[in-house]
Short mmCIF file of C-alpha atoms in Angstrom, two decimals:
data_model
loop_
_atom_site.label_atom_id
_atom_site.label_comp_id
_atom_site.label_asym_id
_atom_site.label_seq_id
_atom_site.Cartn_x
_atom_site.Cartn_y
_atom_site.Cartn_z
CA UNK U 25 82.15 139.83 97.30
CA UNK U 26 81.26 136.09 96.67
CA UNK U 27 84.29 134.91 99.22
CA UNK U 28 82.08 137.55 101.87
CA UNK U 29 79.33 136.21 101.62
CA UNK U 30 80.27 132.23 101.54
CA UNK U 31 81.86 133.21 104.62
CA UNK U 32 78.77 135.07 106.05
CA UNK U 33 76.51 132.02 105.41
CA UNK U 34 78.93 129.57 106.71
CA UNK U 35 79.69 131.37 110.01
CA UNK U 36 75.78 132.41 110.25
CA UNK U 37 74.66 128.26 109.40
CA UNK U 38 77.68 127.35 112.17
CA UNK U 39 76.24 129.21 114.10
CA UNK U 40 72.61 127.78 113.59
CA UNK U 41 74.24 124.32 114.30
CA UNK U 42 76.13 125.15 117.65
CA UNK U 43 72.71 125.79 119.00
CA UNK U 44 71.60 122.04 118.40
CA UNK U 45 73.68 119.72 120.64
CA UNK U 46 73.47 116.96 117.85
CA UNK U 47 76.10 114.74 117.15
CA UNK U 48 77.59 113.82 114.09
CA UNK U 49 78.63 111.17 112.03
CA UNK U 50 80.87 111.44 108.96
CA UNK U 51 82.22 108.51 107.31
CA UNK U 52 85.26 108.81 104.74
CA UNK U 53 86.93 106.13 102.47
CA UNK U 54 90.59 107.37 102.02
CA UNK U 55 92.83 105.68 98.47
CA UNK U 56 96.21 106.18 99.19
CA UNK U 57 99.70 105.12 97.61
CA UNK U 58 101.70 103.56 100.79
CA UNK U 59 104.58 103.09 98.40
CA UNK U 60 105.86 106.24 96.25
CA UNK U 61 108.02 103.66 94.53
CA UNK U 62 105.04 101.95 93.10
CA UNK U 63 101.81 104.22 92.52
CA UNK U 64 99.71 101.21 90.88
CA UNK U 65 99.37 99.58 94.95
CA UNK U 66 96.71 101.82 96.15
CA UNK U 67 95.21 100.70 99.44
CA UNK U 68 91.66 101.73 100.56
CA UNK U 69 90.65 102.28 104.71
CA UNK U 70 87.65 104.07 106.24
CA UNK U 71 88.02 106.53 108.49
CA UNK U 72 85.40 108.42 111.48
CA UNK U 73 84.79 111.96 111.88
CA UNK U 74 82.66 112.28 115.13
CA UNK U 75 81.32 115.36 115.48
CA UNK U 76 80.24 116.32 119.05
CA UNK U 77 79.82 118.80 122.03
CA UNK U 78 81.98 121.74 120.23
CA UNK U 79 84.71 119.27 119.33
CA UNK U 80 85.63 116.62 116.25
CA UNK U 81 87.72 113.30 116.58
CA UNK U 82 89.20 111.29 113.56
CA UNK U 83 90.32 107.86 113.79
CA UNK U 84 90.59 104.66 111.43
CA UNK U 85 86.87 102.74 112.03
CA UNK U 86 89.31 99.97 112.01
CA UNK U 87 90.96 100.68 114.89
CA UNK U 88 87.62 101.63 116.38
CA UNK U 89 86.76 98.09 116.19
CA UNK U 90 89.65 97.05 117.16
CA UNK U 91 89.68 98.77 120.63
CA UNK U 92 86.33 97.62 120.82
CA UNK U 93 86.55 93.99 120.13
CA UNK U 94 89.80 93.73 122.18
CA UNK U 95 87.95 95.47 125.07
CA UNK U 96 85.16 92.72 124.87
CA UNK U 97 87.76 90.19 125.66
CA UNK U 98 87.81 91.49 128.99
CA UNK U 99 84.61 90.16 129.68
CA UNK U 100 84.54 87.01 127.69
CA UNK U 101 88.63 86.63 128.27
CA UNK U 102 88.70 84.90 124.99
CA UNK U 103 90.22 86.66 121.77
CA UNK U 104 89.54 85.49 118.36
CA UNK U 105 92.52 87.17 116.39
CA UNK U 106 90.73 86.32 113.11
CA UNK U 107 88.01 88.83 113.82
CA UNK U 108 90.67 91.96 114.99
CA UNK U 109 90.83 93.78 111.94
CA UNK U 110 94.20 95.22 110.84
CA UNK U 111 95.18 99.01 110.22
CA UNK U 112 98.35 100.74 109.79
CA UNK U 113 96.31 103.95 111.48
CA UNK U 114 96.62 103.96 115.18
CA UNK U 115 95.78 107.70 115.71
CA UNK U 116 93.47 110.13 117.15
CA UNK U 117 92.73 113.43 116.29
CA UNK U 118 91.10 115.81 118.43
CA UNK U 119 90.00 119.24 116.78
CA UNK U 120 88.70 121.77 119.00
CA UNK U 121 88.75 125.39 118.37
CA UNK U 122 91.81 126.80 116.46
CA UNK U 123 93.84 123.61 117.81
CA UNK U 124 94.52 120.33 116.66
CA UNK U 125 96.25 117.63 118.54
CA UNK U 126 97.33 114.39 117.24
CA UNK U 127 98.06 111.16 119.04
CA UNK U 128 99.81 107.84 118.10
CA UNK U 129 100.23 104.65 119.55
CA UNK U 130 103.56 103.38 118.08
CA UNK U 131 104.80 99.59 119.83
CA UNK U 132 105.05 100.56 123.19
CA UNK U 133 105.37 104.43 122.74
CA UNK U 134 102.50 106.89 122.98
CA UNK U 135 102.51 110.01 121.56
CA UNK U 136 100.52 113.39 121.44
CA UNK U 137 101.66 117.07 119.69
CA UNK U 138 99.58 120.01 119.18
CA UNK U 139 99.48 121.91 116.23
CA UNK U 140 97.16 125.21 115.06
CA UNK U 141 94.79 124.87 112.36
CA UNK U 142 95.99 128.30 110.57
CA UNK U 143 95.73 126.50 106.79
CA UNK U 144 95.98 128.55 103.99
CA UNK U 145 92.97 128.12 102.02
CA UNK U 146 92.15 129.19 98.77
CA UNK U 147 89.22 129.82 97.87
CA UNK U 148 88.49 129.66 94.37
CA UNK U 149 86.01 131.71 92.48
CA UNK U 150 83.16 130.31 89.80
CA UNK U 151 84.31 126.33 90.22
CA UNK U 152 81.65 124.79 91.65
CA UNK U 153 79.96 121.07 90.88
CA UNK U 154 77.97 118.51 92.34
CA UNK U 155 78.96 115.65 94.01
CA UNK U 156 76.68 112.97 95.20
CA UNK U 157 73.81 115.13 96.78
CA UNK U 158 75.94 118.16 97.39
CA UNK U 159 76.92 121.26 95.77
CA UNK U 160 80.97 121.85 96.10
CA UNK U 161 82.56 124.61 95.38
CA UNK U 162 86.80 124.32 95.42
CA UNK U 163 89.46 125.43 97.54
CA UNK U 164 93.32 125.04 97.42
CA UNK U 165 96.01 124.51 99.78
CA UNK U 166 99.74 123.71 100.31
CA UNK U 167 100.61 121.44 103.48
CA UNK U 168 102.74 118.99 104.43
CA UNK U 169 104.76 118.83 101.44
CA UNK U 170 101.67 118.32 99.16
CA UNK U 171 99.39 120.64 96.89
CA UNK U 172 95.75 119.68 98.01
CA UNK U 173 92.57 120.39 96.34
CA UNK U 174 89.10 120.51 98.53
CA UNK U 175 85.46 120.35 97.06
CA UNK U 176 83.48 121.58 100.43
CA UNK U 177 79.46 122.13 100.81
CA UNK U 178 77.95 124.72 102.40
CA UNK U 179 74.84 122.95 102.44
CA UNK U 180 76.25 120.41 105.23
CA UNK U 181 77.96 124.08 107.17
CA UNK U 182 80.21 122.05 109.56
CA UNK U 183 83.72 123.89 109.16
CA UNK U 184 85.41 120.45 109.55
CA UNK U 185 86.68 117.44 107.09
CA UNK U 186 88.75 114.30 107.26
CA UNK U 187 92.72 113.92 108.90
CA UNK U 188 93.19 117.63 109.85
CA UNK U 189 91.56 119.39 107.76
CA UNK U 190 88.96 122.18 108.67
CA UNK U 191 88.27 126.02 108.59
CA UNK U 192 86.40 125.83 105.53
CA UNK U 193 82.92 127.58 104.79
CA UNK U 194 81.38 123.94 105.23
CA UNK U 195 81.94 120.23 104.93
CA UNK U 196 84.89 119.01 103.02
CA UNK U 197 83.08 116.10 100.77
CA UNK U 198 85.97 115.27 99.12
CA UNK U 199 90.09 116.54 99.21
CA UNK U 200 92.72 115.19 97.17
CA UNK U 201 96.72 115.59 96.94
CA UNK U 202 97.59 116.46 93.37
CA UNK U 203 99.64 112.97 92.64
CA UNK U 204 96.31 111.50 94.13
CA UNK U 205 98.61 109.25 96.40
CA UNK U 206 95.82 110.44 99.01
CA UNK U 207 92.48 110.85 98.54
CA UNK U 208 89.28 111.21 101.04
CA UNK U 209 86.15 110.92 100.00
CA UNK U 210 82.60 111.20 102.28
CA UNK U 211 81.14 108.41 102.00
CA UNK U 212 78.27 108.92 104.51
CA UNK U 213 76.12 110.49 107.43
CA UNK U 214 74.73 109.77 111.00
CA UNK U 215 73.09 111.90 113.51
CA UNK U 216 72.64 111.40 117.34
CA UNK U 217 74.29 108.18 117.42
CA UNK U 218 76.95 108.39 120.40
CA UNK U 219 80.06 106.29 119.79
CA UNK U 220 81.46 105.44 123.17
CA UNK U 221 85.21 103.93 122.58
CA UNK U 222 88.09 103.60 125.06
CA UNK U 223 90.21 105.26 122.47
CA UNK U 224 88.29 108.77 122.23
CA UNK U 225 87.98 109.03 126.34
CA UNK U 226 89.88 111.04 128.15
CA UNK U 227 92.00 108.37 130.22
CA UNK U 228 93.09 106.91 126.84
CA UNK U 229 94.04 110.21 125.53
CA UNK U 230 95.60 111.48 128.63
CA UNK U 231 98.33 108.06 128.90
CA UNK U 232 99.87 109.64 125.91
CA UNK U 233 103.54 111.59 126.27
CA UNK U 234 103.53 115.42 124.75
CA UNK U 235 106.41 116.39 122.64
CA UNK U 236 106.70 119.42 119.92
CA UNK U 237 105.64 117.95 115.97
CA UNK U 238 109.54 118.05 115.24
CA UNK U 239 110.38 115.71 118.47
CA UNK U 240 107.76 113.46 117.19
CA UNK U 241 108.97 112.63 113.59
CA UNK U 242 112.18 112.21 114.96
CA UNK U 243 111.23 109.05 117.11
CA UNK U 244 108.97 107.75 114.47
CA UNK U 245 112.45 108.02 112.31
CA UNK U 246 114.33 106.33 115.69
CA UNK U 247 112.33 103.69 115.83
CA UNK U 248 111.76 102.56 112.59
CA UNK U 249 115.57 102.68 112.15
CA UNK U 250 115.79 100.37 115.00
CA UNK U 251 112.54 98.40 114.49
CA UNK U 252 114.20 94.58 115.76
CA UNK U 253 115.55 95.81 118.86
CA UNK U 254 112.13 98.39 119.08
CA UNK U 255 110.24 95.11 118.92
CA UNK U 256 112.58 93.32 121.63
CA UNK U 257 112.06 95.95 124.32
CA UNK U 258 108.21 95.34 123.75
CA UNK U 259 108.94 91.94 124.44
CA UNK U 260 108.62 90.51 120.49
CA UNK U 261 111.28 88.64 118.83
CA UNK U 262 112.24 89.01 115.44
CA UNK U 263 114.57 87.01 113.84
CA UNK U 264 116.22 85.62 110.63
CA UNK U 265 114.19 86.32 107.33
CA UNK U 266 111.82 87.25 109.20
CA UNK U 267 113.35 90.23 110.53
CA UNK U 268 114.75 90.51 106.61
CA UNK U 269 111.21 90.70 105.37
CA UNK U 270 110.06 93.48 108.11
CA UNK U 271 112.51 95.70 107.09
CA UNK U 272 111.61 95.14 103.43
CA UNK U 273 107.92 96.21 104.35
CA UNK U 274 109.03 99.35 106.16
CA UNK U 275 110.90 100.50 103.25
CA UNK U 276 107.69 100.20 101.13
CA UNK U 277 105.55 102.49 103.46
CA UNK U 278 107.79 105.30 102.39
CA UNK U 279 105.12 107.82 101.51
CA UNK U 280 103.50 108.99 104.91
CA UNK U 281 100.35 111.60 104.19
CA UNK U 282 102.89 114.31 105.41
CA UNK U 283 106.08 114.88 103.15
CA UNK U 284 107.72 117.56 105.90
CA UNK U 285 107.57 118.05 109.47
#
């Protein structure tokens, strides 16, 4: 009866929302352990979850600022590579509906697959608690090779959260993988600020190639495997220890958010 009515309220407040055309502003620090091989390097990024007009996009904010910095070159046609910040997250993530589709700029290579958003949540009953300002209750799930665990709010009811996840009675404040080699966390709130960036338009979106999810791991695979003569194509040479020490890096980001494709 208690899963009902969560679900009642949440489709009822969704509802509520939908009729006011604000937009949305969630901000989300993400931990995470780039390097299963050593669990004591944990790196910290922000992320964006803009919601707007019946949709959500997700991106790094550092790769926010750096399409926007690099784009004010164009005017001032000088580049200060100091100020670019750095991010291993070049992606977009569109949710709309039941559908999610995910795109990646990889060297030269752009990418977009489309996936449904059928998780298997579960909801469970009597654990509740507060975090920050809002009260959570808890919600389980298995994806991607990892065991997750949600704390959502009804009070914000926005059926969305950070990298894919959504379809919950309300805002996911905070969802962690049980080794905690990823963890999201909100970290705050804007309304009816619009966030005009080349890389949530349309033409940016639409340059990108669409392949199945499978098809999409396996080039990731292709050209990390062949990163030196990946990096030659795109007009980059590598060589010597320095091509020694790139290799050596990529074998430390072995522990990508999703286990199996």
């Amino acid at each position: 009866m208690r899963r009902f009515l969560i679900f009642f309220f949440a489709l009822f407040s969704i509802y509520c929302y939908s009729q006011n055309n604000s937009n949305y502003i969630f901000g989300y620090r993400l931990n995470y352990v780039p390097d299963s091989t050593n669990v004591n390097n944990i790196r910290t990024e922000d992320f964006v979850l803009y919601v707007t007009e019946g949709k959500s996009l997700f991106t790094s904010e550092n790769y926010l600022k750096r399409d926007s910095i690099i784009k004010s070159t164009q005017v001032t046609n000088v580049l200060n590579i100091s100020k670019v910040p750095n991010t291993r997250f070049k992606y977009v993530l569109l949710k709309q509906g039941n559908k999610i589709k995910y795109y990646e700029t990889i060297l030269k290579y752009k990418f977009e697959y489309e996936e449904d958003a059928n998780f298997g949540w579960n909801l469970v009953s009597g654990e509740t608690k507060k975090i920050g300002n809002y009260n959570c209750s808890k919600a389980n799930l298995k994806y991607g090779g990892r065991e997750w665990e949600a704390w959502f709010t009804v009070d914000i009811p926005i059926n969305d959260g950070p990298f894919k996840f959504s379809n919950l009675p309300g805002l996911i404040v905070k969802i962690s993988d049980s080794k905690k080699h990823y963890s999201f966390e909100l970290i705050s709130i804007e309304k009816n600020r619009i966030i005009e960036n080349t890389i949530f338009g349309d033409s940016f979106l639409e340059q990108h190639k669409k392949v199945s999810k499978s098809e999409f791991f396996k080039a990731i695979k292709n050209i990390n495997d062949n990163i030196i003569n990946e990096l030659s194509s795109s007009g980059l040479t590598v060589s010597g220890d320095s091509a020694e020490k790139l290799k050596s890096n990529l074998k430390k980001k072995n522990n990508p958010i999703e286990l199996n494709n």
